[in-house]
Coordinates of C-alpha atoms in Angstrom, one line a residue:
Chain A
X205 CA 53.1 -6.8 -115.8
X206 CA 56.6 -6.5 -113.5
X207 CA 58.2 -9.5 -112.5
X208 CA 57.1 -11.4 -109.4
X209 CA 59.8 -11.8 -107.2
X210 CA 59.3 -14.3 -104.1
X211 CA 60.4 -17.4 -101.8
X212 CA 59.3 -20.5 -102.7
X213 CA 57.1 -23.1 -101.0
X214 CA 57.8 -26.5 -102.3
X215 CA 54.5 -28.5 -102.5
X216 CA 54.1 -32.3 -104.3
X217 CA 50.8 -34.0 -106.5
X218 CA 47.4 -33.2 -106.0
X219 CA 47.1 -30.8 -103.8
X220 CA 43.2 -30.6 -103.4
X221 CA 40.9 -27.4 -102.2
X222 CA 40.3 -29.4 -98.8
X223 CA 44.3 -29.1 -98.0
X224 CA 43.8 -25.4 -99.0
X225 CA 41.3 -24.5 -96.9
X226 CA 39.9 -27.0 -95.2
X227 CA 35.7 -26.8 -95.5
X228 CA 35.5 -25.9 -91.7
X229 CA 37.0 -22.7 -93.1
X230 CA 34.6 -22.1 -95.2
X231 CA 31.9 -20.5 -93.4
X232 CA 33.8 -17.2 -93.4
X233 CA 34.8 -15.8 -95.9
X234 CA 36.9 -13.2 -94.5
X235 CA 40.8 -12.7 -95.4
X236 CA 41.6 -12.4 -91.6
X237 CA 40.3 -16.4 -91.5
X238 CA 40.4 -17.6 -94.2
X239 CA 44.5 -16.4 -94.6
X240 CA 44.9 -18.0 -91.3
X241 CA 44.3 -21.2 -92.4
X242 CA 46.0 -21.3 -95.9
X243 CA 47.4 -24.9 -96.9
X244 CA 46.6 -26.3 -93.1
X245 CA 46.0 -29.3 -94.3
X246 CA 48.8 -30.3 -96.3
X247 CA 51.0 -28.6 -93.0
X248 CA 49.2 -26.9 -89.8
X249 CA 52.9 -25.2 -90.0
X250 CA 52.0 -23.4 -93.1
X251 CA 49.6 -20.5 -92.2
X252 CA 52.7 -18.9 -89.7
X253 CA 55.8 -20.2 -92.7
X254 CA 54.0 -18.4 -95.0
X255 CA 55.4 -14.6 -95.8
X256 CA 53.2 -11.7 -97.9
X257 CA 55.1 -11.9 -101.6
X258 CA 55.5 -15.6 -101.4
X259 CA 54.9 -18.1 -103.6
X260 CA 54.1 -21.7 -104.4
X261 CA 55.1 -24.6 -106.1
X262 CA 53.5 -27.7 -106.7
X263 CA 53.5 -30.5 -109.0
X264 CA 50.9 -32.4 -110.9
X265 CA 47.0 -31.5 -110.2
X266 CA 47.1 -28.8 -108.6
X267 CA 43.6 -27.0 -106.8
X268 CA 41.8 -30.3 -107.3
X269 CA 38.6 -30.7 -105.6
X270 CA 36.2 -28.1 -104.7
X271 CA 34.3 -25.7 -106.3
X272 CA 35.5 -23.3 -103.6
X273 CA 37.1 -20.2 -104.5
X274 CA 38.1 -20.3 -101.0
X275 CA 41.6 -21.5 -102.6
X276 CA 42.8 -19.0 -104.2
X277 CA 41.3 -16.4 -101.9
X278 CA 43.2 -17.5 -98.9
X279 CA 46.6 -18.1 -101.3
X280 CA 45.8 -13.9 -101.8
X281 CA 44.9 -13.2 -98.8
X282 CA 48.0 -14.6 -97.1
X283 CA 50.2 -12.7 -99.6
X284 CA 50.8 -15.4 -102.6
X285 CA 50.4 -13.5 -106.3
X286 CA 51.3 -16.7 -108.2
X287 CA 51.2 -20.3 -107.9
X288 CA 53.8 -22.6 -110.0
X289 CA 52.7 -25.7 -110.8
X290 CA 53.7 -28.9 -113.6
X291 CA 49.0 -28.7 -113.6
X292 CA 46.3 -27.6 -112.8
X293 CA 42.8 -28.6 -111.4
X294 CA 40.9 -26.9 -114.0
X295 CA 38.4 -25.7 -111.2
X296 CA 41.2 -23.9 -109.4
X297 CA 43.1 -22.4 -112.6
X298 CA 39.3 -21.1 -113.5
X299 CA 38.7 -19.4 -110.0
X300 CA 42.4 -18.1 -109.6
X301 CA 42.3 -16.2 -112.9
X302 CA 38.2 -15.2 -112.8
X303 CA 38.2 -14.1 -109.9
X304 CA 41.7 -12.1 -109.8
X305 CA 42.8 -14.1 -107.0
X306 CA 45.8 -15.7 -108.0
X307 CA 48.3 -16.0 -110.9
X308 CA 48.2 -20.0 -111.9
X309 CA 51.8 -20.0 -114.2
X310 CA 52.3 -23.5 -115.8
X311 CA 56.4 -24.8 -115.7
X312 CA 57.8 -27.5 -116.9
X313 CA 59.2 -30.7 -115.3
X314 CA 62.6 -29.8 -115.1
X315 CA 62.2 -26.3 -113.6
X316 CA 60.3 -28.6 -110.6
X317 CA 62.9 -30.5 -110.2
X318 CA 65.2 -27.5 -110.5
X319 CA 63.3 -25.5 -107.6
X320 CA 63.5 -26.0 -104.5
X321 CA 61.9 -25.0 -101.0
X322 CA 63.0 -21.9 -99.7
X323 CA 64.2 -20.7 -102.7
X324 CA 64.3 -17.3 -104.0
X325 CA 62.4 -17.3 -107.6
X326 CA 61.4 -14.0 -109.8
X327 CA 59.0 -14.8 -112.3
X328 CA 57.8 -12.8 -115.7
X329 CA 55.2 -13.2 -117.6
X330 CA 56.3 -11.1 -120.3
X331 CA 59.5 -12.8 -121.2
X332 CA 57.5 -16.2 -120.2
X333 CA 60.4 -16.9 -117.9
X334 CA 60.6 -17.4 -114.2
X335 CA 64.2 -17.6 -112.6
X336 CA 65.7 -19.4 -109.8
X337 CA 67.9 -16.6 -107.6
X338 CA 69.9 -19.1 -105.7
X339 CA 71.3 -21.1 -109.1
X340 CA 70.7 -18.6 -111.9
X341 CA 68.7 -20.7 -113.9
X342 CA 66.2 -20.5 -115.9
X343 CA 63.5 -21.9 -117.4
X344 CA 60.4 -21.6 -120.0
X345 CA 57.1 -21.1 -118.4
X346 CA 53.8 -22.0 -120.8
X347 CA 52.6 -19.3 -122.4
X348 CA 48.7 -18.4 -121.4
X349 CA 46.3 -19.1 -123.8
X350 CA 45.2 -15.4 -125.0
X351 CA 41.4 -15.0 -123.7
X352 CA 43.5 -16.3 -119.7
X353 CA 46.1 -13.5 -120.9
X354 CA 43.5 -10.6 -121.1
X355 CA 41.5 -12.1 -118.1
X356 CA 44.6 -12.0 -115.7
X357 CA 45.9 -9.0 -117.8
X358 CA 42.1 -6.8 -116.4
X359 CA 42.0 -8.6 -113.2
X360 CA 39.3 -11.0 -113.5
X361 CA 36.7 -11.4 -115.2
X362 CA 34.7 -8.3 -114.0
X363 CA 36.9 -6.1 -115.0
X364 CA 37.2 -7.1 -118.9
X365 CA 34.6 -5.2 -120.5
X366 CA 32.7 -6.9 -122.8
X367 CA 32.7 -11.0 -122.4
X368 CA 32.2 -11.6 -126.3
X369 CA 35.9 -10.2 -127.4
X370 CA 37.3 -13.2 -125.3
X371 CA 35.5 -15.7 -128.1
X372 CA 37.9 -17.6 -130.9
Chain B
X1042 CA 19.3 -22.9 -134.0
X1043 CA 17.5 -26.3 -134.9
X1044 CA 20.4 -26.7 -137.4
X1045 CA 22.8 -27.6 -135.1
X1046 CA 21.4 -31.2 -134.5
X1047 CA 21.5 -32.1 -137.7
X1048 CA 25.6 -31.3 -137.8
X1049 CA 27.5 -34.1 -138.3
X1050 CA 30.7 -35.0 -136.1
X1051 CA 29.6 -33.0 -132.5
X1052 CA 29.5 -34.6 -129.5
X1053 CA 26.4 -34.3 -127.3
X1054 CA 28.9 -31.3 -124.7
X1055 CA 29.1 -29.7 -128.2
X1056 CA 26.4 -29.6 -129.5
X1057 CA 25.0 -27.9 -125.7
X1058 CA 27.3 -25.3 -126.1
X1059 CA 26.9 -24.8 -129.9
X1060 CA 22.5 -24.3 -129.1
X1061 CA 23.8 -21.8 -125.9
X1062 CA 26.0 -20.3 -128.0
X1063 CA 23.9 -19.0 -130.7
X1064 CA 26.6 -21.7 -133.3
X1065 CA 26.1 -24.4 -136.2
X1066 CA 28.8 -26.1 -135.1
X1067 CA 31.2 -25.7 -132.2
X1068 CA 35.2 -28.1 -131.9
X1069 CA 36.7 -28.8 -128.8
X1070 CA 39.3 -26.0 -128.2
X1071 CA 37.1 -23.6 -128.6
X1072 CA 36.3 -20.8 -126.3
X1073 CA 32.6 -19.5 -126.9
X1074 CA 30.7 -17.3 -124.3
X1075 CA 27.4 -19.6 -124.0
X1076 CA 23.6 -18.6 -122.6
X1077 CA 23.4 -20.6 -119.1
X1078 CA 20.6 -22.0 -118.5
X1079 CA 19.8 -22.7 -114.4
X1080 CA 22.6 -21.8 -111.4
X1081 CA 22.3 -23.6 -108.1
X1082 CA 23.8 -21.8 -105.0
X1083 CA 24.5 -23.6 -102.0
X1084 CA 25.1 -21.6 -98.5
X1085 CA 28.9 -22.3 -99.2
X1086 CA 29.1 -20.1 -102.9
X1087 CA 25.5 -17.8 -101.9
X1088 CA 28.0 -15.8 -99.5
X1089 CA 30.8 -15.5 -101.9
X1090 CA 28.1 -14.7 -104.2
X1091 CA 26.9 -11.6 -102.4
X1092 CA 30.4 -10.9 -100.9
X1093 CA 31.6 -9.8 -105.1
X1094 CA 28.4 -8.4 -105.5
X1095 CA 29.0 -6.2 -102.5
X1096 CA 32.4 -5.4 -104.4
X1097 CA 31.1 -4.6 -107.3
X1098 CA 28.3 -1.9 -105.6
X1099 CA 31.1 -0.7 -104.0
X1100 CA 32.8 0.0 -107.2
X1101 CA 29.6 1.8 -108.6
X1102 CA 28.2 -1.2 -110.1
X1103 CA 23.9 -1.7 -110.3
X1104 CA 24.0 -5.0 -108.6
X1105 CA 20.2 -3.6 -107.6
X1106 CA 18.7 -7.0 -110.0
X1107 CA 19.9 -10.0 -111.7
X1108 CA 19.5 -10.7 -115.7
X1109 CA 17.1 -13.1 -115.3
X1110 CA 15.9 -14.3 -110.5
X1111 CA 13.8 -17.1 -112.9
X1112 CA 17.3 -19.3 -113.7
X1113 CA 18.6 -19.6 -110.2
X1114 CA 17.2 -22.5 -108.0
X1115 CA 19.3 -22.4 -104.3
X1116 CA 18.8 -24.6 -100.7
X1117 CA 21.2 -25.1 -98.4
X1118 CA 23.3 -28.4 -97.5
X1119 CA 26.6 -27.9 -96.2
X1120 CA 26.2 -26.7 -92.8
X1121 CA 22.7 -27.1 -91.9
X1122 CA 21.3 -27.2 -89.6
X1123 CA 23.4 -25.1 -88.7
X1124 CA 26.0 -26.2 -86.2
X1125 CA 27.7 -22.8 -85.1
X1126 CA 26.8 -19.2 -85.6
X1127 CA 29.0 -18.8 -88.5
X1128 CA 26.1 -21.5 -90.6
X1129 CA 23.8 -19.6 -89.4
X1130 CA 24.4 -16.5 -90.5
X1131 CA 25.1 -17.4 -93.7
X1132 CA 21.2 -19.0 -93.6
X1133 CA 20.2 -15.9 -92.8
X1134 CA 21.9 -14.1 -95.8
X1135 CA 20.6 -16.6 -98.4
X1136 CA 16.9 -15.8 -97.0
X1137 CA 17.7 -11.9 -97.2
X1138 CA 19.0 -12.8 -101.3
X1139 CA 15.9 -14.5 -102.0
X1140 CA 13.7 -12.0 -100.6
X1141 CA 15.9 -9.2 -102.4
X1142 CA 16.0 -10.5 -105.8
X1143 CA 13.0 -12.7 -105.7
X1144 CA 14.4 -16.1 -105.5
X1145 CA 11.9 -18.6 -106.0
X1146 CA 13.2 -22.2 -106.3
X1147 CA 14.7 -21.9 -102.4
X1148 CA 14.7 -25.4 -100.4
X1149 CA 15.4 -24.5 -96.5
X1150 CA 15.7 -27.1 -94.1
X1151 CA 13.3 -27.3 -91.5
X1152 CA 11.0 -25.5 -94.0
X1153 CA 9.4 -28.7 -96.1
X1154 CA 11.6 -30.4 -98.8
X1155 CA 15.5 -29.5 -99.3
X1156 CA 18.5 -31.3 -99.4
X1157 CA 21.7 -32.6 -101.0
X1158 CA 21.3 -30.1 -103.6
X1159 CA 22.7 -32.1 -107.0
X1160 CA 20.2 -35.4 -105.5
X1161 CA 16.9 -32.7 -105.0
X1162 CA 17.8 -31.3 -108.8
X1163 CA 17.0 -34.7 -110.5
X1164 CA 14.1 -35.2 -107.3
X1165 CA 12.6 -31.8 -108.8
X1166 CA 13.9 -31.7 -111.8
X1167 CA 15.3 -29.0 -111.3
X1168 CA 18.1 -29.0 -114.8
X1169 CA 16.7 -30.7 -118.2
X1170 CA 18.1 -32.5 -120.4
X1171 CA 20.1 -30.1 -123.2
X1172 CA 20.2 -27.4 -121.4
X1173 CA 23.8 -25.7 -119.4
X1174 CA 23.9 -25.5 -115.8
X1175 CA 25.9 -24.1 -113.3
X1176 CA 26.5 -24.8 -109.6
X1177 CA 28.4 -23.5 -107.0
X1178 CA 29.7 -26.9 -106.5
X1179 CA 32.0 -29.1 -108.1
X1180 CA 29.4 -32.4 -107.9
X1181 CA 27.3 -30.4 -110.4
X1182 CA 28.6 -32.8 -112.9
X1183 CA 26.1 -35.2 -111.0
X1184 CA 23.2 -33.8 -113.3
X1185 CA 24.8 -34.3 -116.5
X1186 CA 23.7 -37.9 -116.2
X1187 CA 20.3 -36.3 -116.7
X1188 CA 21.7 -35.2 -120.6
X1189 CA 22.5 -31.9 -118.7
X1190 CA 26.0 -29.9 -119.7
X1191 CA 26.6 -29.6 -116.2
X1192 CA 29.6 -28.5 -114.4
X1193 CA 30.7 -26.6 -111.6
X1194 CA 32.5 -23.1 -110.7
X1195 CA 33.6 -20.7 -107.9
X1196 CA 31.1 -17.5 -106.9
X1197 CA 32.7 -15.6 -109.0
X1198 CA 31.9 -17.0 -111.9
X1199 CA 28.6 -17.9 -110.8
X1200 CA 28.3 -13.7 -109.5
X1201 CA 28.8 -13.3 -113.0
X1202 CA 26.3 -15.9 -114.7
X1203 CA 23.6 -13.9 -112.3
X1204 CA 23.7 -10.6 -113.4
X1205 CA 25.0 -11.5 -117.2
X1206 CA 23.3 -14.5 -118.0
X1207 CA 26.4 -16.4 -119.6
X1208 CA 29.6 -17.3 -119.1
X1209 CA 33.1 -18.2 -120.6
X1210 CA 33.6 -21.4 -122.0
X1211 CA 36.0 -23.6 -123.4
X1212 CA 35.1 -26.7 -125.1
X1213 CA 36.4 -29.6 -123.9
X1214 CA 37.3 -32.9 -126.2
X1215 CA 35.4 -35.3 -125.2
X1216 CA 36.4 -38.9 -123.3
X1217 CA 33.8 -42.3 -124.8
X1218 CA 33.7 -44.6 -121.7
X1219 CA 31.9 -47.5 -123.6
X1220 CA 29.8 -49.5 -120.6
X1221 CA 28.4 -52.9 -121.7
X1222 CA 26.9 -55.7 -120.2
X1223 CA 25.1 -55.4 -116.8
X1224 CA 26.4 -54.9 -113.7
X1225 CA 25.7 -58.4 -111.2
X1226 CA 24.4 -57.9 -108.4
X1227 CA 25.9 -56.4 -105.2
X1228 CA 27.3 -53.9 -107.5
X1229 CA 26.9 -50.0 -108.2
X1230 CA 27.9 -47.7 -109.7
X1231 CA 29.7 -46.5 -107.5
X1232 CA 32.3 -49.6 -108.1
X1233 CA 31.9 -48.2 -112.4
X1234 CA 33.6 -45.5 -111.5
X1235 CA 35.8 -46.1 -108.7
X1236 CA 37.7 -48.7 -111.2
X1237 CA 37.7 -45.5 -114.6
X1238 CA 39.3 -43.5 -111.6
X1239 CA 41.7 -46.3 -111.0
X1240 CA 42.3 -46.6 -114.4
X1241 CA 42.6 -43.2 -115.6
X1242 CA 44.2 -40.7 -112.3
X1243 CA 43.1 -38.0 -110.6
X1244 CA 44.1 -35.8 -113.4
X1245 CA 42.4 -38.4 -116.1
X1246 CA 40.1 -35.8 -118.0
X1247 CA 41.2 -32.7 -116.4
X1248 CA 39.5 -30.0 -118.3
X1249 CA 37.0 -32.7 -120.7
X1250 CA 33.8 -33.7 -120.9
X1251 CA 33.5 -37.9 -120.1
X1252 CA 30.9 -39.5 -121.6
X1253 CA 29.4 -42.4 -121.3
X1254 CA 27.3 -44.4 -123.9
X1255 CA 26.2 -47.8 -124.4
X1256 CA 24.0 -50.8 -123.6
X1257 CA 25.6 -50.6 -119.6
X1258 CA 24.4 -47.5 -119.0
X1259 CA 20.5 -48.5 -120.4
X1260 CA 20.6 -51.1 -117.8
X1261 CA 21.2 -48.6 -114.5
X1262 CA 18.7 -46.9 -112.3
X1263 CA 19.4 -42.5 -112.9
X1264 CA 19.8 -42.3 -109.2
X1265 CA 23.0 -44.4 -110.3
X1266 CA 23.9 -43.5 -113.5
X1267 CA 24.1 -40.4 -111.2
X1268 CA 26.6 -41.6 -108.7
X1269 CA 28.8 -41.9 -112.2
X1270 CA 29.3 -38.4 -113.2
X1271 CA 29.1 -37.2 -110.1
X1272 CA 32.7 -38.0 -109.4
X1273 CA 33.6 -37.6 -113.2
X1274 CA 34.9 -34.3 -111.5
X1275 CA 37.0 -36.4 -109.7
X1276 CA 39.4 -37.0 -112.6
X1277 CA 39.3 -33.5 -113.2
X1278 CA 36.5 -32.8 -115.3
X1279 CA 34.4 -30.0 -116.5
X1280 CA 31.8 -32.3 -116.7
X1281 CA 30.1 -36.1 -117.3
X1282 CA 27.9 -36.8 -119.9
X1283 CA 24.8 -39.1 -120.9
X1284 CA 22.7 -38.9 -123.3
X1285 CA 19.0 -39.0 -122.7
X1286 CA 17.3 -41.9 -122.9
X1287 CA 14.1 -43.5 -122.6
X1288 CA 14.2 -43.7 -118.4
X1289 CA 14.9 -40.1 -119.0
X1290 CA 12.1 -38.8 -121.5
X1291 CA 9.5 -40.9 -119.4
X1292 CA 11.1 -39.4 -116.3
X1293 CA 10.9 -36.1 -116.8
X1294 CA 7.8 -36.8 -118.6
X1295 CA 6.7 -38.3 -114.8
X1296 CA 7.4 -34.5 -113.8
X1297 CA 5.1 -32.7 -116.5
X1298 CA 8.2 -31.9 -118.1
X1299 CA 8.8 -32.0 -121.7
X1300 CA 9.4 -30.1 -125.2
X1301 CA 13.5 -30.2 -124.2
X1302 CA 15.9 -31.0 -126.9
X1303 CA 17.2 -35.0 -126.7
X1304 CA 20.2 -34.7 -127.6
X1305 CA 23.2 -37.4 -128.4
X1306 CA 26.5 -37.1 -130.0
X1307 CA 27.1 -37.9 -134.0
X1308 CA 28.1 -41.3 -134.6
X1309 CA 31.1 -40.2 -136.5
X1310 CA 32.2 -37.0 -133.4
X1311 CA 35.3 -36.5 -133.0
X1312 CA 36.8 -38.2 -129.6
X1313 CA 39.9 -37.8 -127.4
X1314 CA 40.2 -40.9 -126.2
X1315 CA 37.0 -44.0 -126.8
X1316 CA 37.7 -46.7 -123.0
X1317 CA 35.3 -49.7 -123.4
X1318 CA 34.3 -51.9 -119.7
X1319 CA 32.4 -54.9 -119.8
X1320 CA 30.2 -54.1 -116.5
X1321 CA 29.4 -57.7 -115.8
X1322 CA 32.5 -58.7 -115.2
X1323 CA 33.1 -55.7 -112.6
X1324 CA 34.5 -56.5 -108.9
X1325 CA 33.2 -54.2 -106.0
X1326 CA 35.8 -51.0 -106.2
X1327 CA 36.8 -49.4 -103.0
X1328 CA 39.5 -46.2 -103.6
X1329 CA 42.4 -45.8 -100.9
X1330 CA 43.5 -43.3 -98.9
X1331 CA 44.4 -40.2 -100.0
X1332 CA 42.2 -40.3 -103.0
X1333 CA 38.5 -41.6 -105.3
X1334 CA 41.7 -42.6 -108.3
X1335 CA 43.7 -44.7 -105.4
X1336 CA 41.2 -48.1 -106.4
X1337 CA 41.5 -51.2 -106.0
X1338 CA 39.4 -54.4 -106.1
X1339 CA 38.0 -54.4 -102.6
X1340 CA 39.1 -58.3 -102.2
X1341 CA 42.9 -55.9 -101.9
X1342 CA 41.8 -54.5 -98.0
X1343 CA 39.0 -57.1 -97.6
X1344 CA 38.6 -57.4 -94.0
X1345 CA 40.4 -54.2 -92.9
X1346 CA 38.6 -52.9 -89.7
X1347 CA 36.9 -50.4 -89.6
X1348 CA 36.2 -47.0 -86.9
X1349 CA 33.1 -46.1 -88.7
X1350 CA 30.8 -46.7 -91.8
X1351 CA 29.0 -44.0 -93.4
X1352 CA 26.4 -44.2 -95.6
X1353 CA 25.2 -40.6 -97.0
X1354 CA 26.3 -37.4 -99.2
X1355 CA 24.9 -37.7 -103.4
X1356 CA 27.0 -40.8 -104.3
X1357 CA 25.7 -42.3 -101.0
X1358 CA 22.8 -40.8 -99.8
X1359 CA 20.0 -41.3 -102.9
X1360 CA 16.7 -43.5 -102.6
X1361 CA 17.8 -46.3 -104.9
X1362 CA 21.3 -46.8 -102.4
X1363 CA 19.0 -46.4 -99.4
X1364 CA 17.0 -49.3 -101.1
X1365 CA 20.2 -51.4 -101.7
X1366 CA 21.6 -50.9 -98.7
X1367 CA 19.0 -52.4 -96.8
X1368 CA 18.6 -55.0 -98.1
X1369 CA 21.6 -56.1 -97.1
X1370 CA 21.0 -55.6 -94.2
X1371 CA 17.6 -56.9 -94.1
X1372 CA 19.2 -59.8 -95.5
X1373 CA 21.4 -60.3 -92.6
X1374 CA 18.8 -59.0 -90.2
X1375 CA 21.6 -58.6 -86.8
X1376 CA 23.8 -56.0 -85.4
X1377 CA 26.0 -53.3 -87.2
X1378 CA 29.5 -53.8 -85.1
X1379 CA 30.6 -51.2 -85.7
X1380 CA 29.9 -47.5 -85.5
X1381 CA 27.1 -46.7 -88.2
X1382 CA 25.6 -42.8 -89.6
X1383 CA 23.3 -43.0 -92.3
X1384 CA 22.2 -39.4 -93.7
X1385 CA 19.3 -39.7 -96.5
X1386 CA 20.4 -37.4 -98.8
X1387 CA 16.7 -35.1 -99.2
X1388 CA 13.9 -35.1 -97.6
X1389 CA 12.5 -36.4 -99.8
X1390 CA 14.5 -40.0 -99.3
X1391 CA 14.3 -39.9 -95.2
X1392 CA 10.0 -39.8 -96.0
X1393 CA 10.6 -42.8 -98.2
X1394 CA 12.5 -44.7 -96.1
X1395 CA 10.0 -43.8 -93.4
X1396 CA 6.4 -44.7 -95.4
X1397 CA 8.7 -48.1 -96.6
X1398 CA 10.1 -48.8 -93.6
X1399 CA 13.7 -48.8 -94.5
X1400 CA 14.2 -46.5 -91.5
X1401 CA 13.3 -49.1 -89.2
X1402 CA 16.1 -51.6 -90.9
X1403 CA 19.1 -49.6 -90.4
X1404 CA 17.6 -48.2 -87.0
X1405 CA 17.6 -52.0 -86.1
X1406 CA 20.9 -52.1 -87.2
X1407 CA 22.0 -50.0 -84.7
X1408 CA 22.6 -46.7 -87.2
X1409 CA 21.6 -43.6 -86.1
X1410 CA 20.0 -41.5 -88.7
X1411 CA 20.9 -37.8 -88.9
X1412 CA 19.0 -35.3 -91.2
X1413 CA 19.7 -33.8 -94.5
X1414 CA 23.3 -32.5 -94.7
X1415 CA 26.7 -33.1 -96.2
X1416 CA 28.0 -31.7 -92.8
X1417 CA 30.2 -35.1 -92.1
X1418 CA 31.5 -35.5 -95.8
X1419 CA 33.2 -31.8 -95.9
X1420 CA 34.7 -32.8 -92.6
X1421 CA 32.3 -30.2 -91.1
X1422 CA 30.1 -31.3 -88.7
X1423 CA 27.1 -34.4 -88.2
X1424 CA 30.0 -37.6 -88.1
X1425 CA 34.0 -36.3 -88.4
X1426 CA 36.3 -38.8 -87.5
X1427 CA 39.0 -37.7 -84.8
X1428 CA 43.3 -38.5 -85.8
X1429 CA 43.5 -41.5 -86.7
X1430 CA 40.9 -43.4 -87.2
X1431 CA 38.8 -45.1 -90.6
X1432 CA 36.0 -45.1 -92.3
X1433 CA 34.0 -46.8 -95.3
X1434 CA 32.5 -44.4 -96.9
X1435 CA 29.5 -43.8 -99.3
X1436 CA 30.9 -40.3 -99.9
X1437 CA 32.7 -39.6 -102.5
X1438 CA 36.5 -37.9 -102.0
X1439 CA 39.0 -39.5 -99.1
X1440 CA 41.2 -36.2 -99.4
X1441 CA 43.6 -36.1 -96.0
X1442 CA 41.3 -35.1 -93.7
X1443 CA 38.3 -34.8 -96.4
X1444 CA 35.9 -36.3 -92.7
X1445 CA 37.6 -35.0 -89.7
X1446 CA 41.0 -35.0 -88.4
X1447 CA 43.7 -34.9 -90.9
X1448 CA 45.7 -38.5 -89.9
X1449 CA 42.1 -39.9 -90.5
X1450 CA 41.4 -42.2 -93.0
X1451 CA 38.4 -43.2 -95.3
X1452 CA 37.9 -46.2 -98.2
X1453 CA 35.6 -44.8 -100.6
X1454 CA 33.0 -47.8 -101.5
X1455 CA 29.3 -48.0 -102.6
X1456 CA 25.9 -48.3 -100.8
X1457 CA 26.0 -51.8 -101.1
X1458 CA 30.3 -52.6 -99.8
X1459 CA 29.2 -49.9 -96.6
X1460 CA 26.1 -52.1 -95.2
X1461 CA 28.1 -55.2 -95.3
X1462 CA 30.9 -53.6 -93.9
X1463 CA 28.6 -51.7 -91.3
X1464 CA 27.6 -55.4 -89.7
X1465 CA 31.3 -57.5 -89.9
X1466 CA 33.3 -54.2 -87.9
X1467 CA 35.3 -54.6 -91.1
X1468 CA 35.3 -54.1 -95.0
X1469 CA 33.3 -56.6 -96.6
X1470 CA 32.1 -58.0 -99.8
X1471 CA 28.4 -57.7 -100.0
X1472 CA 28.4 -59.8 -102.1
X1473 CA 29.3 -62.1 -99.1
X1474 CA 26.1 -61.4 -97.4
X1475 CA 23.5 -61.1 -100.5
X1476 CA 24.5 -64.3 -101.2
X1477 CA 25.4 -64.2 -104.7
X1478 CA 28.6 -64.9 -107.4
X1479 CA 31.7 -64.4 -104.7

């Protein structure tokens, strides 16, 4: 997978699924609807500010809350290909990966501190680094557990083929 | 695989996942492909599953038949009765799915028994102890109170299970919570889980199982236990679980269900952590805005004025919850001082409230009593909050904007506390009205 490059929107800890896509919009799964309200619960100006190719940087426990897959879908339809965070809530992470929506990348506290809102970064999954192109600083990112790597590479659980090859 | 249960050193969660994946034993961290026994879809998840099917179809995958339609049950609960045409369309879509795939266990609003999925799963005994149960709702973890491995997933994962009967699971590490003693009058399961969430934090059990054991669990009514497991997801847990005891087994026997494995953790099972709680010392709790883990003893916010008291949802609209709230209103025998919204979580609860005179108690207090729905709990409809409004609510989440406007504030509390607070128009310790030891 070639490196992803994008401008960063930086958020804090515990960005929950209600902030990513508030429940009143769950009725309509269309890309237009979900993209039009992405992260609106965190900041009503978000849907206008976010551009295809942008990346999200979050703190601890990104995606906590609901099992609504609408959350990673909303990010995907807004053109976000990866979310970088200190940690992810379980269901969001699984939905992001199994649905093939966005790539959840676990970063270090040093990286979180060193990447600011509006910075341009490059995420290289092959070499497990993220580079802040503004400062030139490079940070290690956590490698995917092998099963997750296989699903991310395939582009979702339905593209992975026989599931039993994921077992330990 | 009967031998799995006799192997030493496994938690109940590990035993269930071992059985479901056909292994002698599994350990935390293992990734297994496990068969799923039961799947729940509601009106938020089912349309997504449908969309996944349509996409697969366009890729040439056969989605005309499911692995086993008998494993599925469905209910409409989030956007019913439909507040707008799009919600109504989703209900039509569910009807179509039920017809097309032969899904028989389908609980429909306006057609008899229906309601909030997690309460219904219990009332209709739709999930058995020892089963692997997956639902399109994060609070599916509720059914762990009955000894199932129950967890929430998104619609892609559920679609996969519908077609293949299984999915991958990473066996979670378990944190054990030993609950000892008995809750004092006016203190409920909600107070227990808010205390625990406050102690371990909003990601304190991320990817893990939260297991509850001890005489304190056995002393709690089943419906109150369900409030505890329900909110384990607010600590990020994959599942919350309690080994089925005599009360659970008797409950299923009454429902005509038996023959399931009554699994429990081995004495030498491995836990990541163990926490002890003395329920007899527990105070009423609240979760302040904007996190269920932002817990405080009620005394810290006592007297805070509220614009609305909301009694309902899967952690506050069960029969037991309604009985506890009504007790307080009966004792006070006067009108509420603030907007009071009461939403029984299922038609079964509603009917019992009618039969036993509880509806009158709430109406006499001035409450509006709505039909079963998740509506207001998710800021959808049926009583959402306006800018800067403050609510005390028996629901399970108080994220920013969860129940309405993003500047509104929600204080989570037990049904007893919500009823007492409705009467006073401010956050109130229920024991003040019950006249117990406060």
